[in-house]
Amino acid sequence: MAKAQKTDRTIPRRLKGFRDITAADVFARDRMIAKIREVYERYGFVPLETPALEYVDVLGKYLPEADRPDGGIYAFQDEDNEWIALRYDLTAPLSRFVAMNLQDLPLPFRRYQVGPVYRVEKPGPDRFREFYQFDFDSVGTASMLADAECCMVMCDTLEALGINRGDYIVRVNDRKVLSGVLENVARRGEVPPQASLNILRSIDKLDRVGLDGVKGLLGLGRRDESGDFTPGVGLAPPQIDIVLHYLGIKAESRTVVCDDLERVVGDSQVGLEGVEELRRIDEALGGAGFDEDRVVIDPTVVRGLTYYTGPVFEAVLTFDIMDDKGVRRQFGSVFGGGRYDDLVERFTGQKIPATGSSIGVDRLLAALRVLGKINIDATTAAVLVTRLDRNLTAEYQKIAAELRSAGMNTELYVGKQGIGKQFKYASATGKTVAIVMGSDEINKGEVSIKDLRLGEELSKEVGPDRKKWLEEQPAQFSISRSKLVEAVNKVLGRYATR
């Protein structure tokens, strides 16, 4: 007897760093996005959609002195040998759009956009190569009112999502102030090549390594807990003292922080410009009622080492969580941005000021789960019409259509299982109501309604008061066929579902 020929089958596998998103997570994300959109539109931002694919030179991501794209993006060549890439953020495509439509756009142009972006980064827990961002930007204005407004939108968005004051803080700084500090560092002695960028990188690590760690990184170097040594910037002690003094500025009043920053930057013109911008932001925030319990000026905020040109801001969640190693820590940043006045200029040759901010949608959604703000059933239809008798299929279809016409999402069961498995299916898919009708009900002109949620409650142990209430709410009852819509609507009304 000949052996059966082996069939080649494709192995189901998923790209590294990507994921499948199931119904409950999609619903949670979409409903969160809807709330965010309401806030953005309240401030007058309008939607824009740009393609997922852009020319690589438009994105501005070439390796230094090379004609191939940066390894951090997904790129390929098209039929014309042009380098194409998946967008790595939503800001570079916005800059391209503005440059192409500058003559027709009312300025300032205020847009929001939500969508997936793609980066070739090392995957990890809750870190993926495809993730969602939700941006808003004001292009064509240099007014600090727009930057202050970014902070306001960040606060209003987080509070609209149920994050209370005290569980978040928006931190603001200005890159010009940092530039002023670097100027003063250079005046105190020789500065090694690339020192400015490395100083900023050292400051940016403050949360992770502490003030002593930053001091080491600014000097000869730092050895971490594992024994690994990181070479330092090589600054002299007087230069390090300038940076540490700057990082030590803290006060409850934004005005006091600005006064202290002014003393630190000294006679640096760019530094004084940065302080003045922070004062204008403080003035606008105060006028709108956004006090220090929501927005603070924090000299330690760096963000985007070469990207931003003025004010920078980030929203940080301040409540504690337990990380994968069982260590208690704060959740951290979920929302950030700043002023970027140079991005459009590389297309047009003229300065087009811009500012904006971006939400890491997946990260913020994870935070809402930690806070218990996500409670989404993975279902779109609350009602299931079961099928007891195949000869009554037309009547079942009529019932389903009648309920849908009345505004109730209704699924007609299309499988072959018996009624027991149909009830299990209803429970597994999050249904609230099951409609049951066989030949007996047809002859009586009735239909049975099963309250699935109440049925689950009845299976639990309950106290005297709860028990009395449950006994008055039968889990399954029969009703005249003509009163079906009214009865189902009443059951759904108990749970505010449709």
XYZ file of C-alpha atoms in Angstrom:
498
model
C 0.000 0.000 0.000
C 1.455 3.342 -1.056
C 2.206 5.895 1.617
C -0.006 8.966 1.705
C 1.762 11.916 0.188
C 2.848 14.503 2.745
C 1.046 17.819 2.361
C 3.147 20.980 2.655
C 1.505 23.422 4.996
C 2.429 26.981 5.815
C 3.430 27.434 9.436
C 1.300 30.169 11.055
C 3.678 32.736 12.509
C 3.726 36.439 13.291
C 6.397 39.060 12.643
C 8.672 39.775 15.588
C 7.548 42.865 17.487
C 3.996 42.783 16.109
C 0.795 41.518 17.741
C -2.805 40.508 17.160
C -5.332 42.756 18.902
C -8.566 41.081 19.953
C -12.055 42.543 20.294
C -11.922 43.744 23.914
C -8.678 45.639 23.314
C -9.924 47.133 20.054
C -13.123 48.338 21.751
C -11.166 49.794 24.674
C -8.744 51.597 22.364
C -11.478 52.960 20.094
C -13.532 54.283 22.993
C -10.477 55.892 24.544
C -9.649 57.504 21.201
C -13.225 58.825 20.938
C -12.863 60.588 24.301
C -9.504 62.051 23.302
C -10.957 63.257 19.995
C -13.703 65.117 21.865
C -11.097 67.082 23.827
C -9.019 67.899 20.743
C -12.081 69.129 18.878
C -13.149 71.191 21.895
C -9.990 73.240 21.297
C -10.698 73.580 17.571
C -8.347 70.967 16.097
C -9.531 69.239 12.903
C -8.707 65.751 11.578
C -6.089 64.923 8.970
C -5.068 61.566 7.535
C -1.722 61.055 5.800
C -0.417 57.857 4.125
C 1.373 55.158 6.068
C 4.083 55.193 3.374
C 6.342 58.154 2.601
C 9.549 58.723 0.632
C 12.489 58.164 2.941
C 14.074 61.544 2.223
C 10.748 63.190 3.119
C 10.877 61.437 6.485
C 14.479 62.621 6.812
C 15.874 59.286 7.960
C 19.120 58.551 6.122
C 22.192 57.191 7.812
C 24.977 59.793 8.048
C 27.069 59.912 4.854
C 25.141 56.999 3.330
C 22.512 56.556 0.650
C 20.576 53.886 2.531
C 17.813 54.513 5.064
C 18.398 54.532 8.790
C 18.131 51.019 10.252
C 15.399 52.210 12.624
C 12.695 52.299 9.943
C 10.988 49.786 7.665
C 12.108 50.711 4.140
C 12.173 49.233 0.659
C 12.733 50.363 -2.922
C 9.834 50.760 -5.342
C 9.746 50.063 -9.083
C 11.551 53.369 -9.738
C 14.308 52.499 -7.237
C 13.027 55.216 -4.893
C 13.397 54.473 -1.187
C 9.985 54.172 0.517
C 9.364 53.740 4.253
C 6.574 53.169 6.723
C 6.097 56.332 8.781
C 7.864 56.272 12.141
C 5.740 59.105 13.565
C 2.893 61.412 12.488
C 4.839 64.693 12.627
C 7.144 64.217 9.628
C 4.164 63.484 7.308
C 2.415 66.563 8.741
C 5.424 68.710 7.840
C 5.370 67.336 4.301
C 1.620 68.015 4.016
C 2.012 71.605 5.200
C 4.887 72.235 2.779
C 2.829 70.910 -0.151
C -0.305 72.886 0.771
C 1.122 75.995 2.400
C -0.524 78.443 0.001
C -3.998 77.035 0.644
C -3.874 76.431 4.393
C -5.268 78.914 6.903
C -2.526 79.580 9.437
C -2.260 78.535 12.108
C -3.196 75.104 10.795
C -4.480 73.026 13.702
C -4.858 69.341 13.104
C -5.125 66.052 14.971
C -4.313 62.594 13.658
C -4.424 59.086 15.060
C -2.921 55.980 13.526
C -0.228 53.297 13.677
C 3.469 54.105 13.281
C 6.346 51.696 12.733
C 9.858 51.498 14.168
C 12.515 48.808 13.996
C 13.308 48.762 17.702
C 14.081 45.951 20.103
C 10.752 44.425 21.145
C 10.011 43.919 24.819
C 7.129 43.729 27.290
C 4.536 46.279 26.127
C 7.022 47.519 23.516
C 6.099 46.793 19.901
C 7.276 47.738 16.431
C 3.786 48.802 15.397
C 1.947 51.088 17.822
C -0.645 53.852 17.795
C -0.066 57.564 18.306
C -2.636 60.344 18.636
C -1.192 63.782 17.847
C -2.404 67.349 17.808
C -0.363 70.254 16.395
C -0.559 73.974 15.675
C 1.521 74.915 12.620
C 2.253 78.504 11.626
C 2.314 80.265 14.999
C 5.226 81.263 17.213
C 2.944 82.373 20.061
C 3.551 80.793 23.432
C -0.244 80.661 23.752
C -0.110 77.606 21.480
C 2.486 75.927 23.707
C 0.488 76.724 26.835
C -2.546 75.299 25.091
C -0.658 72.040 24.523
C -0.311 71.717 28.291
C -4.005 72.502 28.770
C -5.058 69.887 26.209
C -2.847 67.311 27.908
C -4.484 67.995 31.289
C -8.037 68.012 29.929
C -7.430 64.802 27.971
C -6.122 62.842 30.944
C -8.958 64.049 33.156
C -11.540 63.199 30.468
C -10.181 59.637 30.586
C -10.769 59.462 34.329
C -7.213 60.165 35.545
C -7.566 62.389 38.587
C -5.473 65.397 39.498
C -2.711 64.132 41.707
C -2.307 61.009 39.569
C -0.617 63.000 36.792
C 1.495 66.106 36.296
C 2.468 67.992 33.129
C 6.127 69.036 33.220
C 7.405 71.912 31.065
C 10.888 73.099 30.124
C 12.502 75.008 27.251
C 15.385 73.812 25.082
C 16.653 77.387 24.849
C 17.181 77.393 28.610
C 19.230 74.219 28.236
C 21.237 75.896 25.480
C 21.915 78.796 27.839
C 23.199 76.399 30.488
C 25.484 74.769 27.900
C 26.844 78.184 26.921
C 27.769 78.851 30.537
C 29.411 75.422 30.776
C 31.555 76.285 27.741
C 32.596 79.595 29.327
C 33.979 77.787 32.374
C 36.500 75.728 30.449
C 37.262 73.582 27.443
C 34.363 71.445 26.205
C 35.145 68.066 24.550
C 33.733 67.329 21.047
C 30.057 66.274 21.087
C 29.888 67.425 24.715
C 26.621 69.373 24.322
C 24.696 66.343 23.074
C 26.263 64.084 25.686
C 25.440 66.554 28.484
C 21.790 66.488 27.413
C 21.850 62.703 27.315
C 23.263 62.645 30.830
C 20.546 65.021 32.088
C 17.915 62.856 30.415
C 19.057 59.891 32.546
C 18.416 61.692 35.849
C 15.273 59.687 36.670
C 17.146 56.418 36.177
C 20.578 57.101 37.716
C 19.925 59.947 40.159
C 21.911 63.138 40.713
C 25.126 61.313 41.698
C 24.851 59.187 38.570
C 24.495 62.276 36.378
C 27.495 63.823 38.138
C 29.561 60.762 37.219
C 28.367 60.805 33.614
C 29.282 64.475 33.306
C 32.742 63.796 34.701
C 35.014 60.793 34.166
C 32.268 58.193 33.975
C 29.943 55.961 35.963
C 29.915 52.313 36.959
C 26.433 50.851 37.374
C 25.225 48.144 39.764
C 26.148 45.373 37.311
C 29.737 46.619 37.126
C 29.464 48.020 33.590
C 31.317 51.296 33.118
C 29.976 54.184 31.022
C 32.596 56.766 30.002
C 31.761 60.317 31.051
C 31.613 63.606 29.169
C 34.862 64.781 30.737
C 33.745 68.115 32.187
C 35.746 69.861 34.884
C 34.227 70.186 38.398
C 33.248 73.880 37.972
C 31.415 72.978 34.750
C 29.655 70.038 36.420
C 28.545 72.336 39.247
C 26.702 74.564 36.749
C 24.675 71.610 35.445
C 23.976 70.221 38.933
C 22.867 73.647 40.156
C 20.503 73.842 37.191
C 19.080 70.364 37.888
C 18.582 71.245 41.553
C 16.125 74.062 40.819
C 12.752 73.134 42.307
C 9.874 75.249 43.606
C 6.118 74.959 43.894
C 5.677 78.271 42.067
C 6.333 78.425 38.321
C 7.285 82.083 38.750
C 9.970 81.227 41.306
C 11.396 78.524 39.025
C 11.644 81.063 36.184
C 13.454 83.494 38.492
C 15.956 80.786 39.468
C 16.475 79.746 35.841
C 17.159 83.345 34.875
C 19.985 83.458 37.403
C 21.441 80.170 36.156
C 21.546 81.157 32.454
C 23.141 84.495 33.368
C 23.739 86.727 30.362
C 23.172 83.976 27.777
C 20.840 85.545 25.226
C 19.331 82.249 24.085
C 18.899 81.153 27.702
C 17.075 84.370 28.582
C 14.796 83.886 25.550
C 13.912 80.455 26.900
C 13.111 81.802 30.351
C 10.907 84.503 28.821
C 9.028 81.843 26.821
C 8.406 79.905 30.037
C 7.101 83.072 31.679
C 4.640 83.602 28.808
C 3.469 79.980 29.120
C 3.049 80.409 32.887
C 1.023 83.577 32.335
C -1.313 81.849 29.858
C -1.760 78.801 32.089
C -2.556 80.962 35.092
C -5.111 82.956 33.128
C -6.893 79.751 32.113
C -6.901 78.368 35.663
C -4.249 75.688 35.175
C -2.259 75.908 38.394
C 0.780 74.075 39.725
C -1.318 71.093 40.784
C -1.547 70.278 37.076
C 1.391 71.947 35.300
C 4.882 72.623 36.673
C 8.103 73.965 35.177
C 10.726 71.229 35.509
C 14.338 71.911 34.368
C 15.055 68.170 34.080
C 12.759 67.652 31.066
C 14.882 67.218 27.904
C 12.935 65.260 25.243
C 14.080 64.860 21.620
C 17.755 65.711 21.801
C 17.954 67.293 18.325
C 14.273 67.578 17.449
C 12.818 70.388 19.533
C 13.703 74.080 19.316
C 11.859 75.694 22.240
C 9.341 74.637 24.908
C 9.056 70.913 25.624
C 6.438 69.213 27.755
C 5.399 65.782 28.932
C 2.555 64.362 30.991
C 3.718 61.919 33.640
C 1.486 59.529 35.577
C 2.573 59.704 39.203
C 0.860 56.681 40.759
C 2.926 53.617 41.666
C 2.850 50.254 39.915
C 4.758 47.003 40.361
C 7.074 46.284 37.423
C 7.945 42.844 36.011
C 10.684 42.445 38.634
C 8.350 43.213 41.536
C 9.854 46.653 42.089
C 7.508 49.535 42.914
C 7.894 52.453 40.515
C 5.882 55.231 38.920
C 4.137 54.560 35.621
C 5.908 57.448 33.853
C 5.329 59.471 30.704
C 2.324 58.831 28.429
C 2.009 62.134 26.561
C 4.724 64.474 25.267
C 5.749 67.030 22.721
C 7.185 70.469 22.171
C 8.003 73.206 19.698
C 9.684 72.196 16.441
C 10.253 75.257 14.245
C 12.655 73.674 11.717
C 10.824 70.689 10.225
C 8.779 72.483 7.563
C 11.684 74.818 6.752
C 13.710 71.995 5.229
C 11.040 71.732 2.513
C 10.212 75.407 1.987
C 13.329 77.293 2.976
C 11.235 79.547 5.209
C 10.672 79.322 8.935
C 7.248 77.853 9.705
C 6.929 77.631 13.487
C 5.018 74.684 14.941
C 4.218 73.043 18.242
C 2.274 69.979 19.289
C 2.053 66.851 21.359
C 1.524 63.124 20.963
C -0.102 60.377 23.026
C 1.345 56.897 23.131
C -2.091 55.276 22.778
C -1.080 51.759 23.799
C 0.871 52.955 26.820
C -1.943 55.216 27.992
C -4.435 52.374 27.550
C -2.224 50.180 29.736
C -2.280 52.916 32.392
C -6.079 53.070 32.311
C -6.180 49.317 32.883
C -3.938 49.660 35.924
C -6.280 52.335 37.274
C -9.323 50.135 36.633
C -10.771 52.595 34.108
C -11.269 49.964 31.373
C -14.357 47.750 31.544
C -15.283 46.768 28.000
C -17.259 43.693 26.959
C -15.878 42.043 23.845
C -19.211 42.093 22.060
C -21.100 44.291 19.639
C -24.512 42.633 19.979
C -26.202 42.361 23.389
C -28.978 40.046 22.151
C -28.755 36.521 20.759
C -31.716 34.933 18.972
C -31.329 31.183 19.530
C -32.616 28.524 17.124
C -34.521 25.545 18.540
C -36.223 24.404 15.351
C -34.743 24.743 11.865
C -38.279 24.927 10.467
C -38.757 28.217 12.335
C -35.661 29.901 10.857
C -37.749 32.483 8.989
C -39.460 33.486 12.244
C -36.084 33.756 14.011
C -34.840 36.017 11.244
C -37.951 38.142 11.587
C -37.362 38.529 15.336
C -33.721 39.526 14.810
C -34.675 42.090 12.157
C -37.409 43.512 14.393
C -35.002 44.024 17.302
C -32.356 45.585 15.063
C -34.931 47.983 13.624
C -35.726 49.028 17.197
C -32.055 49.956 17.714
C -30.879 46.854 19.563
C -27.779 45.080 18.270
C -28.909 41.506 17.708
C -27.128 38.364 16.515
C -28.961 35.398 15.016
C -27.244 32.163 15.966
C -26.012 30.502 12.755
C -24.300 27.380 14.143
C -25.682 23.859 14.500
C -25.369 23.180 18.262
C -28.235 22.465 20.651
C -29.725 25.040 22.996
C -27.282 24.304 25.846
C -24.268 25.081 23.695
C -26.050 28.121 22.296
C -26.391 29.476 25.841
C -22.688 28.783 26.428
C -21.913 30.651 23.223
C -24.046 33.572 24.394
C -22.153 33.725 27.674
C -18.732 33.397 26.016
C -19.495 36.264 23.630
C -20.802 38.604 26.318
C -24.486 38.620 25.451
C -27.005 40.103 27.872
C -30.224 38.567 26.522
C -31.082 35.312 24.757
C -34.350 34.926 22.848
C -35.851 31.406 22.949
C -38.793 30.243 20.860
C -39.921 26.780 19.870
C -43.175 25.278 18.579
C -44.808 25.527 22.039
C -44.158 29.284 22.191
C -45.362 29.715 18.597
C -48.661 27.977 19.412
C -49.175 30.231 22.445
C -48.167 33.403 20.610
C -45.306 33.887 23.063
C -41.527 34.143 23.165
C -39.154 33.425 26.054
C -36.550 35.955 27.191
C -33.525 34.846 29.198
C -31.634 37.506 31.163
C -28.129 36.028 31.013
C -26.540 38.502 33.400
C -29.208 37.928 36.005
C -28.766 34.210 35.551
C -25.096 34.597 36.446
C -26.037 36.635 39.528
C -28.484 33.966 40.683
C -25.699 31.402 40.594
C -23.731 33.395 43.185
C -24.175 33.566 46.933
C -26.018 36.751 47.842
C -27.174 38.497 51.012
C -30.841 38.855 52.104
C -31.439 42.225 50.426
C -29.780 41.178 47.203
C -31.640 37.871 47.229
C -35.012 39.619 47.569
C -34.223 41.852 44.591
C -33.119 38.893 42.484
C -36.290 36.955 43.278
C -38.322 39.867 41.945
C -36.381 39.837 38.657
C -36.923 36.428 36.981
C -33.935 35.286 34.913
C -36.224 33.749 32.263
C -39.814 34.615 31.495
C -42.317 34.388 28.664
C -43.959 37.382 27.044
C -46.536 37.961 24.347
C -44.853 37.989 20.938
C -46.282 41.434 20.281
C -44.508 42.840 23.352
C -41.066 41.393 22.519
C -39.332 44.672 21.670
C -40.642 46.411 24.789
C -39.616 43.528 27.065
C -36.088 43.148 25.634
C -35.577 46.882 25.809
C -36.542 46.831 29.501
C -34.044 44.061 30.300
C -31.236 45.834 28.448
C -32.146 49.026 30.279
C -31.111 47.401 33.562
C -27.542 47.316 32.299
C -27.477 50.379 30.011
C -26.712 48.174 26.998
C -28.230 47.964 23.541
